[in-house]
Coordinates of C-alpha atoms and ligand atoms in Angstrom, one line a residue:
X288 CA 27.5 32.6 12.1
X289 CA 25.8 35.5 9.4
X290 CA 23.1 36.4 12.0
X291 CA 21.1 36.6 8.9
X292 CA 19.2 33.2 9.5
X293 CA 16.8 33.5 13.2
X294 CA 17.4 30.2 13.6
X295 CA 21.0 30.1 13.4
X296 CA 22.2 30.0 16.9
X297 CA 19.9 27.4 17.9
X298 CA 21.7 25.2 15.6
X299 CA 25.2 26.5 16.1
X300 CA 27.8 23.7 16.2
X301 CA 28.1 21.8 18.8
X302 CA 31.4 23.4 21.2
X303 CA 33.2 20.1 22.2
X304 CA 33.0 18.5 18.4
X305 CA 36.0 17.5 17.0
X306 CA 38.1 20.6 15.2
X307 CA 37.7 19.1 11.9
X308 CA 34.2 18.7 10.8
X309 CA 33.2 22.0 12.9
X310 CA 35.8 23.8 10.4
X311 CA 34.5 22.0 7.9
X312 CA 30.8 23.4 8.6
X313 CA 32.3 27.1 9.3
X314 CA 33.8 27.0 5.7
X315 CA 30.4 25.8 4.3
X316 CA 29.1 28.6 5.5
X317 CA 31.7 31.3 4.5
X318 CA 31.5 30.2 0.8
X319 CA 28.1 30.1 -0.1
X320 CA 28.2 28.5 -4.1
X321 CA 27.5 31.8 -6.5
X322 CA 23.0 32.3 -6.2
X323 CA 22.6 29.5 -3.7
X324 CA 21.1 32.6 -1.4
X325 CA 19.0 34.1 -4.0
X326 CA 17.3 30.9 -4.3
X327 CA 16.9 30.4 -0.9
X328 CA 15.3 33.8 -0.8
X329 CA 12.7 33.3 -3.8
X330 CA 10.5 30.8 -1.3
X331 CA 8.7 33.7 0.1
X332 CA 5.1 32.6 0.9
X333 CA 3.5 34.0 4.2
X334 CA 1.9 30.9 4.4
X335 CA 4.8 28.6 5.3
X336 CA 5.6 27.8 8.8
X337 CA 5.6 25.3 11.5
X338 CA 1.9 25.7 12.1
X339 CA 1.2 24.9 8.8
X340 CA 3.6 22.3 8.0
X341 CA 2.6 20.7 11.7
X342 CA -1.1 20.5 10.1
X343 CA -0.2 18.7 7.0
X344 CA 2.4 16.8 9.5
X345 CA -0.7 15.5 11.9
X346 CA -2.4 14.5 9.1
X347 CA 0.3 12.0 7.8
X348 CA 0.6 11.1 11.2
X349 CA -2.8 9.3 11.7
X350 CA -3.2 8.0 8.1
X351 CA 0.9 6.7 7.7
X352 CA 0.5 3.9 10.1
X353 CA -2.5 3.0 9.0
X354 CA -1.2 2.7 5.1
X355 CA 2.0 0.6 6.5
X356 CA -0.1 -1.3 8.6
X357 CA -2.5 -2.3 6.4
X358 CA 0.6 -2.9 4.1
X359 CA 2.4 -5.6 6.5
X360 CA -1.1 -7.3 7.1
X361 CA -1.3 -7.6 3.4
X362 CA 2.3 -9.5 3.9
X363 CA 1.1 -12.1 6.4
X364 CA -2.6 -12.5 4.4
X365 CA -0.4 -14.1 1.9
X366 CA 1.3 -17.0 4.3
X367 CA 4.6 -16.1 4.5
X368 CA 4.7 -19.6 6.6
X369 CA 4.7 -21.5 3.1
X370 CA 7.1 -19.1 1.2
X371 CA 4.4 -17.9 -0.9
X372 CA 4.1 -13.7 0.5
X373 CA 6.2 -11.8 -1.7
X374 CA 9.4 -11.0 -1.8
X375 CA 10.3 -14.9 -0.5
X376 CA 13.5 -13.8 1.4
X377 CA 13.2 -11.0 3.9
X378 CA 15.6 -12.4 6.7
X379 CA 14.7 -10.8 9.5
X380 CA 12.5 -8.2 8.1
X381 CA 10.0 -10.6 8.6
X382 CA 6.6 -9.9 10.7
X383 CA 5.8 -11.8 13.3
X384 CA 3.6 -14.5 12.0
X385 CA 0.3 -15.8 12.8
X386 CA -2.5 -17.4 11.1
X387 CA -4.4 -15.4 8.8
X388 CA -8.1 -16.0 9.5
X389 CA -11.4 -16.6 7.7
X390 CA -13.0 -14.3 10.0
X391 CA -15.1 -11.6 9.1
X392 CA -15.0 -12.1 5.2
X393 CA -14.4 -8.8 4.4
X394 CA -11.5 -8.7 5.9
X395 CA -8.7 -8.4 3.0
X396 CA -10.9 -6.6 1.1
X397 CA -11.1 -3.8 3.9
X398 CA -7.1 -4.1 4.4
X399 CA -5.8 -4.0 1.2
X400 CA -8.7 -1.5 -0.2
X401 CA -7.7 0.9 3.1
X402 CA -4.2 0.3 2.0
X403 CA -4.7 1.3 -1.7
X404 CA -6.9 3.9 -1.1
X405 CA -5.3 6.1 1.6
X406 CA -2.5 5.8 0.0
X407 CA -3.5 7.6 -3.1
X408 CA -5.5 9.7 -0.9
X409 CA -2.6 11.0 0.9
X410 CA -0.2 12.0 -2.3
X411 CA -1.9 15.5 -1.9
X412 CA -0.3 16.0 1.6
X413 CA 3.0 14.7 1.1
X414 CA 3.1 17.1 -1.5
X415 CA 1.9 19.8 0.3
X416 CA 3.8 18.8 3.3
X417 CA 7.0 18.9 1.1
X418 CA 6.1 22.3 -0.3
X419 CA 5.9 24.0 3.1
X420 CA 9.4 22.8 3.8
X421 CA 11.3 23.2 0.5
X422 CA 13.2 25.9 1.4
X423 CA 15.0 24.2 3.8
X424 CA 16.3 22.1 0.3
X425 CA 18.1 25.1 -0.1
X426 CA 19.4 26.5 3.1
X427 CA 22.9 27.0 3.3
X428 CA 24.7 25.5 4.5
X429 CA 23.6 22.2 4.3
X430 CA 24.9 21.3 7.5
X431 CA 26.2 22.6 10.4
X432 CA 27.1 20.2 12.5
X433 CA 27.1 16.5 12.5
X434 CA 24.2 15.6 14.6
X435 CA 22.4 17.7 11.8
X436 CA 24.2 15.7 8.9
X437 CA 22.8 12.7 10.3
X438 CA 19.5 14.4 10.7
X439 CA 19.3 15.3 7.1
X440 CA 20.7 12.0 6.0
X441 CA 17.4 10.1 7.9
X442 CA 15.2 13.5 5.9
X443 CA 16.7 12.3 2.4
X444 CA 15.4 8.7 3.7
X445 CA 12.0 9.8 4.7
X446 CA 11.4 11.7 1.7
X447 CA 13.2 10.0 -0.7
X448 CA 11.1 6.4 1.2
X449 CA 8.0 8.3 0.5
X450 CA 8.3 9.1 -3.1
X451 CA 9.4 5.4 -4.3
X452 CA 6.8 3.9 -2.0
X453 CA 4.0 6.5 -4.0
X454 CA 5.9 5.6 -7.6
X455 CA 6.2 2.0 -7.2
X456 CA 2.6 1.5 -5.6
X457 CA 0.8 3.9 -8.0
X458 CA 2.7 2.1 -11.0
X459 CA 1.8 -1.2 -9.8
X460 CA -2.3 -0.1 -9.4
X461 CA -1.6 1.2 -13.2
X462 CA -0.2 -2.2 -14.3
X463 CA 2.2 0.1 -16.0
X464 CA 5.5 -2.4 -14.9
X465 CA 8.1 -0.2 -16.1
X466 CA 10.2 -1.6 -13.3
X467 CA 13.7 -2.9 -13.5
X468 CA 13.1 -5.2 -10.6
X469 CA 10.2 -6.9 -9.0
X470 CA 6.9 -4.6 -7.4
X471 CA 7.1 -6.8 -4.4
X472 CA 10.3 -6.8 -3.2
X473 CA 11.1 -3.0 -4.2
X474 CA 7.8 -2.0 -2.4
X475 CA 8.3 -3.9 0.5
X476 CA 11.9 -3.1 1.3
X477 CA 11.4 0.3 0.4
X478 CA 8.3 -0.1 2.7
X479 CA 10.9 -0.9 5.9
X480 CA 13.0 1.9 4.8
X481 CA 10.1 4.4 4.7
X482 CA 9.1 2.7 8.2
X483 CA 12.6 3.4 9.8
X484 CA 13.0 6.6 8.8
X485 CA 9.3 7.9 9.7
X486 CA 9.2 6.1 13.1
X487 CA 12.4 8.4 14.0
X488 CA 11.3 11.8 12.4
X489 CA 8.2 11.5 14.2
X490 CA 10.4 11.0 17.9
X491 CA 12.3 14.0 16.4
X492 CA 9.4 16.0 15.9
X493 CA 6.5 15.3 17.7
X494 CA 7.3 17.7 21.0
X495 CA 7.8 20.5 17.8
X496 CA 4.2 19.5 16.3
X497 CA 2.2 19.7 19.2
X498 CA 3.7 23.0 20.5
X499 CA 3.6 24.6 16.4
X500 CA -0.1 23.1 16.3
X501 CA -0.6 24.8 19.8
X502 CA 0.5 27.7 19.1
X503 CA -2.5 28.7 17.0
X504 CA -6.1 27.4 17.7
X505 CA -7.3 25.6 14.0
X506 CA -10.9 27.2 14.1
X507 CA -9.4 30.6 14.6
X508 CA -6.9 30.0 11.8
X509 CA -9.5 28.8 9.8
X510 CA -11.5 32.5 9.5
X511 CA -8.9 33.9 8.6
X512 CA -9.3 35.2 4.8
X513 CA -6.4 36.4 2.9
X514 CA -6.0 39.4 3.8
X515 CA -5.8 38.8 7.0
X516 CA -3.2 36.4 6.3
X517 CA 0.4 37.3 8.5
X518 CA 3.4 35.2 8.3
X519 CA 4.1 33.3 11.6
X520 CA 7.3 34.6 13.6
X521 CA 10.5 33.5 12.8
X522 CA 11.2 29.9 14.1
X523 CA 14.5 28.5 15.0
X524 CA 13.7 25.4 11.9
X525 CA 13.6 28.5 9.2
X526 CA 10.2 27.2 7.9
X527 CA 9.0 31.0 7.5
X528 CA 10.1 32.9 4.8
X529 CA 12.9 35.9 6.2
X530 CA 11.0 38.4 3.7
X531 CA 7.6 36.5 3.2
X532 CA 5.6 38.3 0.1
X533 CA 2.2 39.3 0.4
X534 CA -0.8 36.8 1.1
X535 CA -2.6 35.4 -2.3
X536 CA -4.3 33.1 -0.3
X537 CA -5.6 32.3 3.1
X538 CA -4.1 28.6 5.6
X539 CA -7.5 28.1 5.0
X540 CA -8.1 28.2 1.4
X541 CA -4.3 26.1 1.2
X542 CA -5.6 23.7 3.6
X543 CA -9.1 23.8 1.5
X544 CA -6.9 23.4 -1.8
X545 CA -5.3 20.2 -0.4
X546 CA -7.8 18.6 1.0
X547 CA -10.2 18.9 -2.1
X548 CA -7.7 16.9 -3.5
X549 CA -7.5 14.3 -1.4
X550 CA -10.9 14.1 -2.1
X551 CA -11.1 14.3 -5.5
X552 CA -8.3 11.2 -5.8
X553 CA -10.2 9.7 -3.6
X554 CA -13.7 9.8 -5.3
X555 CA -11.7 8.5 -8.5
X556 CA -10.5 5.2 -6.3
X557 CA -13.5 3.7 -4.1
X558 CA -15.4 2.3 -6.7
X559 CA -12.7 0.1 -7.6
X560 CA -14.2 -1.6 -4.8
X561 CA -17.5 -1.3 -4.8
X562 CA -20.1 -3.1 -6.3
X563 CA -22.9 -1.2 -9.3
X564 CA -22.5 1.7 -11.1
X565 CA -20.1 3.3 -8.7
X566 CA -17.5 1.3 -9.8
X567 CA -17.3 3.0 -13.0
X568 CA -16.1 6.4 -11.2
X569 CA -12.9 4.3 -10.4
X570 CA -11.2 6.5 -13.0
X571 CA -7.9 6.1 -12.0
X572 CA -8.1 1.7 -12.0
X573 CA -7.8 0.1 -14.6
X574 CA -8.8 -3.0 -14.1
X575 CA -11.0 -2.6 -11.5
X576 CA -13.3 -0.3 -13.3
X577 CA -14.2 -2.7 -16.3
X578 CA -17.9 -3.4 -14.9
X579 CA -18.3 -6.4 -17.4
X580 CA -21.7 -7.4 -18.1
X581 CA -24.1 -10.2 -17.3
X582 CA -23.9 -12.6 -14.4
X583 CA -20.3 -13.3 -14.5
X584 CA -19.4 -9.3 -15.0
X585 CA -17.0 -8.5 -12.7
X586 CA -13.2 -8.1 -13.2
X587 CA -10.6 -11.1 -14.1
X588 CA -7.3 -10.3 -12.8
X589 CA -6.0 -12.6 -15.7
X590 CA -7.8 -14.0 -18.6
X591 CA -7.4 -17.2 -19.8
X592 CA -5.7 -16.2 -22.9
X593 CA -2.8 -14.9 -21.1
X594 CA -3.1 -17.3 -19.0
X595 CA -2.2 -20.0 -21.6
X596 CA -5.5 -21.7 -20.6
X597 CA -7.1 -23.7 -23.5
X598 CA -10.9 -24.6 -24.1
X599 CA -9.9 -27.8 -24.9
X600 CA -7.7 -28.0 -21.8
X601 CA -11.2 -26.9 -19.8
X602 CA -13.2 -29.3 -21.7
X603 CA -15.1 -32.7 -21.1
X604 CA -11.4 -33.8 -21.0
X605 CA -10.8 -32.1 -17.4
X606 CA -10.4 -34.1 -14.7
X607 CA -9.5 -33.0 -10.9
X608 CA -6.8 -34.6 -9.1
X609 CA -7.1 -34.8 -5.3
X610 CA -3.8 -36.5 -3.7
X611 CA -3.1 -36.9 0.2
X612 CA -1.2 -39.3 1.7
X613 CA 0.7 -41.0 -1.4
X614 CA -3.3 -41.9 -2.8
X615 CA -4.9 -39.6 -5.9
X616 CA -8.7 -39.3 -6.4
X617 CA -9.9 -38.2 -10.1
X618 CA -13.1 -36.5 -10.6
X619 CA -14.8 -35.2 -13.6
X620 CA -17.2 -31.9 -13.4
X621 CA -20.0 -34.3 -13.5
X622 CA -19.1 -35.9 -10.5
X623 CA -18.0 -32.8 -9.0
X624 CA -21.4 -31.6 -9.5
X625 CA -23.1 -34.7 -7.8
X626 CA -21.4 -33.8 -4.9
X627 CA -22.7 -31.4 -2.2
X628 CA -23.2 -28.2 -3.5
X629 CA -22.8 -25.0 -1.0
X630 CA -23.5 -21.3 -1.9
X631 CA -21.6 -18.2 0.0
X632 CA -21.2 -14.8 -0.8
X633 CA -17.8 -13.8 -0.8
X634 CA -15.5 -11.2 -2.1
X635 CA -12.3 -11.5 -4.2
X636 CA -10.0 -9.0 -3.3
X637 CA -6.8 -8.2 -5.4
X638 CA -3.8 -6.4 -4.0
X639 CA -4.1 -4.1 -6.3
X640 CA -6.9 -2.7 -4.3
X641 CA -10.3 -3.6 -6.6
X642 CA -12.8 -5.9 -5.1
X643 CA -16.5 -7.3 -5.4
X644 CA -18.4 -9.6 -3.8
X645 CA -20.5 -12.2 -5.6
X646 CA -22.1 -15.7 -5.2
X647 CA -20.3 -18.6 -5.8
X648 CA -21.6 -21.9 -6.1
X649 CA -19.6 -25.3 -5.2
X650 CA -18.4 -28.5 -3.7
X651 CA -16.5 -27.9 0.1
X652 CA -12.8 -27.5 0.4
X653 CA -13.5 -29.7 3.6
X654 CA -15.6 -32.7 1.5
X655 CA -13.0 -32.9 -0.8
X656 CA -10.3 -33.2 1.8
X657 CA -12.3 -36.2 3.4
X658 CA -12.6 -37.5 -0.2
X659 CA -9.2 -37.4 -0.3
X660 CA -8.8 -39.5 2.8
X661 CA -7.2 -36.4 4.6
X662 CA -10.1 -35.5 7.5
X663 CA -7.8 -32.8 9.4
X664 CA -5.8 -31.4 6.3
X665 CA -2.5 -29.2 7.9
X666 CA -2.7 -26.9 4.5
X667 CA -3.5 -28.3 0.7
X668 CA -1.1 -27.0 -2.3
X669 CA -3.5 -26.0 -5.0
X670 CA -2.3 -26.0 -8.9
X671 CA -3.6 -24.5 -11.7
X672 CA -3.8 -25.8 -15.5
X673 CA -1.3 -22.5 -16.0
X674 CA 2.0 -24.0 -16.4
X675 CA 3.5 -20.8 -16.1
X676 CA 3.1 -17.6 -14.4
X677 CA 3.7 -16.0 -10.6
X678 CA -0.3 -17.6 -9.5
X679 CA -0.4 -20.5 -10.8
X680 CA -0.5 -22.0 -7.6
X681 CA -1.4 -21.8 -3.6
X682 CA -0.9 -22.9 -0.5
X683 CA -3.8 -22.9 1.7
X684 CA -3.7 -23.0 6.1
X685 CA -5.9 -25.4 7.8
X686 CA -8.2 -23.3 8.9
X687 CA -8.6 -21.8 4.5
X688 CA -9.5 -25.6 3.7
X689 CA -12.0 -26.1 7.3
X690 CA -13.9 -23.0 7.1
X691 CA -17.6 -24.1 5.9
X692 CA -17.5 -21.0 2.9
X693 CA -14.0 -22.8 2.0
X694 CA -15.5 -23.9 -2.2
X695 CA -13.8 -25.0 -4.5
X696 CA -16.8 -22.8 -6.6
X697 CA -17.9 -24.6 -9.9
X698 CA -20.3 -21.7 -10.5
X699 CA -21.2 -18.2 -9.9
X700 CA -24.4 -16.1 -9.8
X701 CA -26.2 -19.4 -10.5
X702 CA -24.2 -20.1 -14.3
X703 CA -21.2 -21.6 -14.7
X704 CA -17.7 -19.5 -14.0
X705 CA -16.8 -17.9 -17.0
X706 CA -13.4 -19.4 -18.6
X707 CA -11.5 -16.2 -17.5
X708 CA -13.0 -16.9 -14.0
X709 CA -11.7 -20.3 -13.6
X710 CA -13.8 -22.4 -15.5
X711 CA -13.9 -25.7 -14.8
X712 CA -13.2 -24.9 -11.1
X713 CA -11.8 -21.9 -9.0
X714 CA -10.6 -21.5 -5.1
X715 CA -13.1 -19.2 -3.5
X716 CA -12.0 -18.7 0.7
X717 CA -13.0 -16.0 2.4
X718 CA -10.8 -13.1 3.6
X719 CA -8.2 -15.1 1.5
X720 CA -6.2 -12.6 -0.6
X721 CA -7.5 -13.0 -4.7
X722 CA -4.4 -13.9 -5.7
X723 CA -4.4 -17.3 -4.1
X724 CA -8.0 -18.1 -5.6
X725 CA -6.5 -20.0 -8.0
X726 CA -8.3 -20.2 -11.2
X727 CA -8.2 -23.6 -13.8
X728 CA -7.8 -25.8 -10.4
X729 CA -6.3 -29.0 -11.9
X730 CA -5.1 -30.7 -9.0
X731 CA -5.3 -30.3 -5.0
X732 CA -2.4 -32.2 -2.6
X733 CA -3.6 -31.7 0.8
X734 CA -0.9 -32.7 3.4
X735 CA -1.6 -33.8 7.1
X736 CA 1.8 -32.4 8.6
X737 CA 2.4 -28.7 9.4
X738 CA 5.0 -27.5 6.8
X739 CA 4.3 -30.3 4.3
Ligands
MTE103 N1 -4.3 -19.7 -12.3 C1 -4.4 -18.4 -11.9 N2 -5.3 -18.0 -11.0 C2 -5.4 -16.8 -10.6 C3 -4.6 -15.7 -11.1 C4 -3.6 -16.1 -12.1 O1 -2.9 -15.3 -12.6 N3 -3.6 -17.4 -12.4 N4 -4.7 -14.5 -10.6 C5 -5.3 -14.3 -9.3 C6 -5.5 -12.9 -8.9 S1 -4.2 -12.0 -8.7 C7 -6.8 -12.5 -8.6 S2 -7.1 -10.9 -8.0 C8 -8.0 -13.3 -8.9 C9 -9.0 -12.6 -9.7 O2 -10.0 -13.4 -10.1 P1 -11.0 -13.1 -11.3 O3 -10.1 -12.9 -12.5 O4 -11.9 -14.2 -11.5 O5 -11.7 -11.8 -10.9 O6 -7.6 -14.5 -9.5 C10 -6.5 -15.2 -9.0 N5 -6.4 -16.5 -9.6
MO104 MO1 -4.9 -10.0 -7.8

């Protein structure tokens, strides 16, 4: 031990650890690598220290578990019972399933635009949260005993979780896929990783949080102006600086800076998912920005073009197949048309976080099972007029086909769906994820046995 780090004795090694790695940890800290102090040193704001960093650290702690909640919810919305959430194979990383319900409507939207959302929102913290600890990145030495190794080990996790979850989410909202692998499965395993690792800092930590946030009363912190700005006392992590520099600016005004932020990033990301001029302050979504025009404006996920999706594919020439129970059905739009028609309002929510709501226009999921000759449907496998493509297809519960707003929507608005919408026909179910509205319906095999 130096005796030049306050916190060093609470963190001496342990005295009944094996010889070796204790030695180990003594030489580490004889043979500090040439500057490794002097950087240490240079991290000299007044302003760090476990009341701060506990701030920022309570703050991450009510909005984290609602991001990864909202995150695994988004999982079972897309009916991981038929194979279809992504990634496929998650052995037993798997949630526990249940039906995903039709009930309230809004449902998705609110989960997967919470999810999007905070999650942007937060970045500011994180950062912040990292700054107030980063000179712990430079302590030496690194370790000093094992039960710290491992402690680190589960920080580089946490951190290092955080950051690809961040990259990987934000990239995906961007559409920018400069990925190497799939968006799914990298953002869902590194999800469980992230999970892990903050589920255990947060039993390491919490007692340390409560007492740092204790120890000064947040109103009174938050008059204080720079110049009244002291460093907290040394504390055994070796959050404050040993020579903090003078105050430039107040907790408050750090705490002010931050949180601005958040809202700023925020600002720039609801009106991806609200509807009217709002949604052009979306600044940071692409795709859920575009306003569009007249009665079919709203965004399309995927246009027809890309799609591979033909006007002449879409023309007179359509036809619907309906097939349950070894027996197909054909209709034309005309006929489609004849039928019942119902109206609902109804959002379409993309995981990418953008949503609206509009009025859609069409014949009953339900009537077209009974048309079918399938009354009580156990789930219907909807496929596009895409050949190829990760959407082209869906698998819908019992309750997606049942529900009375379950359309198969021919129009929108009152006009028929734009060709990017869908036209001929579209899946429209409520609180049903919007990448499972399949667009260009050309056939619909409803199955009357679970698993089917
Ligand atoms: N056939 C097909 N249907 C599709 C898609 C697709 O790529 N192909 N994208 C889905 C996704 S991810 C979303 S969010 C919605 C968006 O619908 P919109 O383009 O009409 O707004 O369509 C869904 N339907
Ligand atoms: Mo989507």
């Amino acid at each position: 031990m130096t005796g030049r780090d306050p916190g060093a004795a609470d963190r001496g090694t342990a005295r009944d650890a094996p010889a070796f790695p204790r030695r180990l940890w003594r030489a580490l800290d004889r043979h500090p690598p040439p500057g490794a102090l002097a950087v240490g040193r240079r991290w000299r704001s007044p302003l760090r220290g476990p009341w701060l960093t506990s701030v920022f650290g309570l703050v991450l702690l009510i909005g984290l578990p609602i991001v990864i909640i909202t995150g695994l919810l988004d999982y079972a919305a897309y009916g991981p019972q038929f194979g279809q959430a992504l990634p496929r194979d998650v052995g037993w990383l798997r949630p526990p399933p249940f039906e995903w319900p039709t009930r309230p409507d809004w449902l998705f939207r609110v989960s997967q635009g919470l999810h999007v959302i905070l999650g942007i929102v937060l970045v500011p913290v994180v950062l912040a949260k990292l700054w107030s600890v980063i000179p712990k990145l430079f302590a030496w030495p690194p370790v000093r005993s094992t039960a710290q190794l491992l402690e680190r080990l589960s920080l580089l996790l946490l951190v290092g979780g955080i950051l690809f979850q961040i990259a990987t989410g934000l990239l995906n909202v961007q559409y920018a896929y400069l990925f190497g692998f799939d968006f799914y499965t990298a953002h869902y395993f590194g999800g469980w990783v992230f999970i892990a690792a903050f589920v255990s800092h947060v039993a390491l930590k919490l007692p340390r949080m409560i007492s740092a946030l204790r120890s000064r009363p947040f109103l009174a912190e938050l008059r204080q102006g720079p110049d009244d700005t002291r460093p907290e006392p040394p504390d055994p992590d070796g959050l404050v600086a040993p020579r903090p520099g003078p105050a430039t600016v107040s907790r408050r005004g750090a705490l002010t800076l931050v949180g601005g932020l958040s809202l700023l990033l925020g600002g720039l990301t609801v009106g991806q998912t609200t509807d009217g001029p709002l949604r052009r302050t979306a600044l940071l979504m692409p795709r859920g920005r575009q306003p569009g025009t007249g009665p079919n404006g709203f965004p399309v996920n995927r246009s027809a073009a890309a799609a591979g999706v033909t006007q002449e594919r879409t023309g007179p020439g359509w036809r619907l197949t309906l097939a349950a129970a070894g027996r197909t059905v054909t209709l034309d739009r005309q006929q489609l048309l004849a039928l019942p028609q119902h109206t609902a309002t109804l959002p379409i929510a993309c995981v990418e976080g953008w949503s609206t709501r509009q009025t859609w226009t069409g014949v009953r999921l339900r009537d077209l099972a009974a048309i079918a000759g399938a009354g009580e449907p156990a789930s219907a496998l909807v496929r596009s007029l895409e050949r190829a493509g990760l959407f082209n297809q869906a698998q819908l519960q019992s309750n997606q086909i049942l529900g009375p707003d379950s359309l198969l929507a021919l129009k929108v608005n009152g006009v028929d769906l734009a060709l990017d919408h869908g036209y001929p026909a579209r899946v429209i179910v409520p609180a049903l994820p919007g990448v499972h509205c399949t667009k260009w319906v050309a056939t619909i095999d409803f199955r009357t046995t679970a698993g089917g």
